[in-house]
Tab-separated table of C-alpha atoms in Angstrom:
chain	number	residue	atom	x	y	z
A	1	MET	CA	0.071	0.047	-0.007
A	2	LYS	CA	0.993	3.555	-0.862
A	3	ASP	CA	2.414	5.912	2.239
A	4	ALA	CA	-0.889	7.019	3.942
A	5	PHE	CA	-1.448	10.835	3.272
A	6	LEU	CA	-4.292	10.737	5.839
A	7	ASP	CA	-3.949	8.945	9.109
A	8	VAL	CA	-6.795	8.730	11.632
A	9	ASP	CA	-5.375	7.056	14.653
A	10	ASN	CA	-7.738	6.074	17.521
A	11	VAL	CA	-9.842	9.021	17.591
A	12	SER	CA	-12.752	9.249	20.238
A	13	LEU	CA	-15.111	11.974	21.237
A	14	ALA	CA	-17.893	12.308	23.674
A	15	LEU	CA	-20.194	15.102	24.432
A	16	GLY	CA	-22.642	15.254	27.188
A	17	GLY	CA	-21.965	11.800	28.236
A	18	GLN	CA	-22.715	10.460	24.845
A	19	ALA	CA	-19.787	8.710	22.643
A	20	LEU	CA	-20.120	10.390	19.122
A	21	LEU	CA	-16.850	8.828	17.993
A	22	SER	CA	-15.526	5.561	19.433
A	23	ASP	CA	-11.799	4.611	18.733
A	24	VAL	CA	-12.050	5.439	15.078
A	25	SER	CA	-8.964	4.599	12.753
A	26	LEU	CA	-8.490	4.768	8.957
A	27	THR	CA	-5.919	5.379	6.608
A	28	ALA	CA	-5.952	6.749	2.889
A	29	SER	CA	-3.343	7.083	0.374
A	30	PRO	CA	-2.929	9.686	-2.609
A	31	GLY	CA	-5.612	8.953	-5.199
A	32	ASP	CA	-7.713	6.896	-2.744
A	33	VAL	CA	-11.509	7.538	-2.809
A	34	LEU	CA	-12.758	6.221	0.385
A	35	GLY	CA	-16.495	6.104	1.176
A	36	ILE	CA	-17.959	6.077	4.656
A	37	ILE	CA	-21.747	5.056	4.554
A	38	GLY	CA	-23.975	5.222	7.641
A	39	ARG	CA	-27.337	6.511	8.601
A	40	ASN	CA	-27.905	10.090	9.612
A	41	GLY	CA	-26.404	10.735	13.156
A	42	SER	CA	-24.143	7.679	12.862
A	43	GLY	CA	-20.903	9.991	13.286
A	44	LYS	CA	-19.829	10.618	9.711
A	45	SER	CA	-20.137	14.432	9.909
A	46	MET	CA	-18.450	14.483	13.241
A	47	LEU	CA	-15.527	12.600	12.081
A	48	PHE	CA	-15.293	14.938	8.948
A	49	LYS	CA	-15.297	17.899	11.439
A	50	CYS	CA	-12.433	16.300	13.404
A	51	ILE	CA	-10.492	15.846	10.320
A	52	ALA	CA	-10.882	19.416	9.261
A	53	GLY	CA	-9.818	20.555	12.655
A	54	LEU	CA	-13.232	22.172	13.386
A	55	VAL	CA	-13.870	19.764	16.457
A	56	VAL	CA	-11.101	18.585	18.770
A	57	PRO	CA	-11.471	14.956	19.923
A	58	GLN	CA	-10.575	13.872	23.551
A	59	ALA	CA	-8.295	11.182	22.414
A	60	GLY	CA	-6.390	10.224	19.320
A	61	GLU	CA	-4.233	12.005	16.356
A	62	ILE	CA	-5.183	12.868	12.878
A	63	ARG	CA	-2.390	13.441	10.537
A	64	VAL	CA	-2.656	14.835	7.108
A	65	ASP	CA	0.697	14.745	5.178
A	66	GLY	CA	2.256	14.482	8.517
A	67	PHE	CA	0.370	17.549	10.065
A	68	GLY	CA	-0.999	16.930	13.495
A	69	VAL	CA	-4.593	18.348	13.220
A	70	VAL	CA	-5.416	17.443	16.843
A	71	SER	CA	-2.114	18.628	18.417
A	72	GLN	CA	-2.109	21.703	16.161
A	73	ARG	CA	-5.857	22.365	16.517
A	74	ARG	CA	-6.402	24.053	13.342
A	75	PHE	CA	-7.353	23.268	9.818
A	76	PRO	CA	-4.856	21.151	7.961
A	77	PRO	CA	-3.048	22.812	5.118
A	78	ARG	CA	-4.103	21.744	1.280
A	79	MET	CA	-7.572	20.583	2.409
A	80	GLY	CA	-10.936	21.367	0.949
A	81	ALA	CA	-14.140	20.486	2.637
A	82	LEU	CA	-18.015	20.361	2.109
A	83	ILE	CA	-19.369	19.371	5.435
A	84	GLU	CA	-23.251	19.347	5.871
A	85	LYS	CA	-25.109	22.044	4.079
A	86	PRO	CA	-22.952	24.727	2.492
A	87	GLY	CA	-23.671	28.178	3.857
A	88	PHE	CA	-23.327	31.396	1.732
A	89	ILE	CA	-24.347	34.989	1.981
A	90	GLY	CA	-27.507	35.266	-0.019
A	91	SER	CA	-27.262	38.855	-0.839
A	92	LEU	CA	-23.877	38.493	-2.665
A	93	THR	CA	-23.285	36.737	-5.981
A	94	ALA	CA	-21.700	33.253	-6.379
A	95	PHE	CA	-18.243	34.595	-7.399
A	96	ALA	CA	-18.444	37.338	-4.649
A	97	ASN	CA	-19.028	34.466	-1.999
A	98	LEU	CA	-15.988	32.334	-3.369
A	99	ASP	CA	-13.816	35.499	-3.547
A	100	ILE	CA	-14.289	36.022	0.259
A	101	LEU	CA	-13.563	32.496	0.912
A	102	ALA	CA	-10.546	32.521	-1.170
A	103	SER	CA	-9.395	35.708	0.694
A	104	ILE	CA	-8.831	33.858	3.819
A	105	GLN	CA	-5.864	31.696	2.700
A	106	GLY	CA	-4.811	34.053	-0.204
A	107	VAL	CA	-3.496	31.323	-2.369
A	108	ILE	CA	-5.861	31.574	-5.366
A	109	GLY	CA	-7.244	34.520	-7.523
A	110	LYS	CA	-10.059	35.085	-9.953
A	111	PRO	CA	-8.866	32.562	-12.667
A	112	GLU	CA	-8.977	29.772	-10.095
A	113	ILE	CA	-12.347	30.800	-8.734
A	114	LEU	CA	-13.851	30.935	-12.270
A	115	ASP	CA	-12.097	27.307	-13.036
A	116	ALA	CA	-13.790	25.807	-10.372
A	117	MET	CA	-17.110	27.343	-11.015
A	118	ARG	CA	-16.766	26.160	-14.667
A	119	GLU	CA	-16.019	22.674	-13.514
A	120	VAL	CA	-19.231	22.398	-11.467
A	121	GLY	CA	-21.258	24.004	-14.286
A	122	LEU	CA	-21.893	27.543	-12.771
A	123	GLU	CA	-19.945	29.643	-15.041
A	124	ASP	CA	-22.913	31.124	-16.596
A	125	VAL	CA	-24.280	32.244	-13.070
A	126	ALA	CA	-21.136	33.554	-11.502
A	127	ASN	CA	-22.837	37.004	-11.123
A	128	LYS	CA	-26.126	35.805	-9.958
A	129	ARG	CA	-27.232	36.269	-6.347
A	130	VAL	CA	-26.913	33.067	-4.065
A	131	ARG	CA	-30.432	33.672	-2.727
A	132	LYS	CA	-31.835	33.008	-6.244
A	133	PHE	CA	-29.971	29.591	-6.362
A	134	SER	CA	-31.875	26.292	-6.090
A	135	LEU	CA	-30.760	23.740	-3.575
A	136	GLY	CA	-28.733	21.898	-6.235
A	137	MET	CA	-26.983	25.100	-7.476
A	138	LYS	CA	-26.008	25.992	-3.725
A	139	GLN	CA	-24.620	22.308	-3.499
A	140	ARG	CA	-22.639	22.753	-6.653
A	141	LEU	CA	-21.276	26.180	-5.347
A	142	GLY	CA	-20.257	24.251	-2.151
A	143	ILE	CA	-18.359	21.758	-4.235
A	144	ALA	CA	-16.751	24.546	-6.069
A	145	GLN	CA	-15.563	26.269	-2.833
A	146	ALA	CA	-14.123	22.806	-1.633
A	147	ILE	CA	-12.103	22.394	-4.742
A	148	MET	CA	-11.002	25.800	-5.754
A	149	GLU	CA	-7.782	25.939	-3.941
A	150	HIS	CA	-6.594	22.625	-5.389
A	151	PRO	CA	-6.670	20.598	-2.214
A	152	LYS	CA	-4.645	17.407	-1.617
A	153	LEU	CA	-7.132	16.122	0.702
A	154	LEU	CA	-10.828	16.699	-0.143
A	155	ILE	CA	-13.657	15.627	2.137
A	156	LEU	CA	-17.387	15.627	0.824
A	157	ASP	CA	-20.278	15.238	3.308
A	158	GLU	CA	-23.347	14.025	1.437
A	159	PRO	CA	-22.234	15.652	-1.712
A	160	THR	CA	-24.993	14.314	-3.863
A	161	SER	CA	-27.641	16.032	-1.707
A	162	GLY	CA	-29.805	18.280	-4.111
A	163	LEU	CA	-28.070	17.323	-7.169
A	164	ASP	CA	-30.021	16.143	-10.303
A	165	THR	CA	-28.683	13.545	-12.650
A	166	SER	CA	-26.412	15.907	-14.376
A	167	GLY	CA	-25.074	17.025	-11.199
A	168	VAL	CA	-24.234	13.563	-10.021
A	169	GLU	CA	-22.576	12.795	-13.332
A	170	MET	CA	-20.548	16.124	-12.853
A	171	LEU	CA	-19.480	14.980	-9.531
A	172	ARG	CA	-18.563	11.508	-10.732
A	173	LYS	CA	-16.300	12.966	-13.366
A	174	LEU	CA	-14.564	15.536	-10.949
A	175	VAL	CA	-13.967	12.714	-8.293
A	176	GLY	CA	-12.403	10.728	-10.980
A	177	ARG	CA	-10.097	13.426	-12.245
A	178	LEU	CA	-8.997	14.614	-8.877
A	179	SER	CA	-8.219	10.999	-7.882
A	180	SER	CA	-6.370	10.274	-11.074
A	181	GLU	CA	-4.127	13.332	-10.158
A	182	GLY	CA	-3.444	11.984	-6.623
A	183	THR	CA	-5.964	13.893	-4.390
A	184	THR	CA	-7.027	11.713	-1.440
A	185	ILE	CA	-10.785	11.995	-1.102
A	186	LEU	CA	-13.087	10.963	1.620
A	187	ILE	CA	-17.133	10.806	0.730
A	188	ALA	CA	-19.762	10.296	3.258
A	189	SER	CA	-23.309	9.350	2.369
A	190	HIS	CA	-26.388	7.477	3.782
A	191	LEU	CA	-26.966	6.282	0.309
A	192	ALA	CA	-25.310	3.058	-0.765
A	193	GLU	CA	-25.697	3.955	-4.372
A	194	ASP	CA	-23.546	7.067	-3.980
A	195	ILE	CA	-20.532	5.279	-2.503
A	196	ASP	CA	-20.650	2.406	-4.863
A	197	VAL	CA	-20.589	4.923	-7.906
A	198	LEU	CA	-17.897	7.454	-6.389
A	199	CYS	CA	-15.515	5.399	-4.202
A	200	ASN	CA	-13.047	2.488	-4.633
A	201	ARG	CA	-12.832	1.553	-0.955
A	202	THR	CA	-15.877	1.551	1.422
A	203	LEU	CA	-16.254	1.598	5.332
A	204	ARG	CA	-19.543	1.681	7.468
A	205	MET	CA	-19.955	3.811	10.258
A	206	GLU	CA	-22.620	2.921	13.021
A	207	ARG	CA	-22.828	4.586	16.323
A	208	GLY	CA	-19.628	6.397	16.145
A	209	ALA	CA	-17.571	3.192	15.082
A	210	LEU	CA	-16.081	2.272	11.830
A	211	GLN	CA	-16.613	-1.208	10.536
A	212	PRO	CA	-15.417	-2.900	7.281
A	213	LEU	CA	-18.027	-3.888	4.678
């Protein structure tokens, strides 16, 4: 097996006396597309929040290309994420929303933002206010923000939510391209068909614990 780009090592998290993640471990190498299937509330989104440095677990470590996410307590470098429903400022255009997000890291400019919008099929509505977007268009915009900075680790939580058939096909092609370029991708879904189409490895999460299929 190739060297792991992502290494989740014995991560546990409990809130209010309830175990949300129980001794979770996984590894993923460059180019892997790892699917995690589980019912809503099984812990998938919480695991992704821990990988993204948004939630600090009580035990374990998460390393992204050697970077200790738990010990450093911050968003790992070269990572893009779509976790739960994407949130945007409705009164601003799609481009303006992405431009604000891009200014945080300051590593890309207008061409990269437009490239990401083009890849998800939103190039013709870049100057449209997000409050006029459908659910599927907002989901496409969320995917655009996750990929626009050319991440080496991409995590997508229920990425097909709100997408029509053409949107799912767009996502399939996007995931295939990024995987072929060596991006490590994690996808969570409660739908087995999403995982089957998009991923080459699959795990199941139940009550905060990962299990092989």
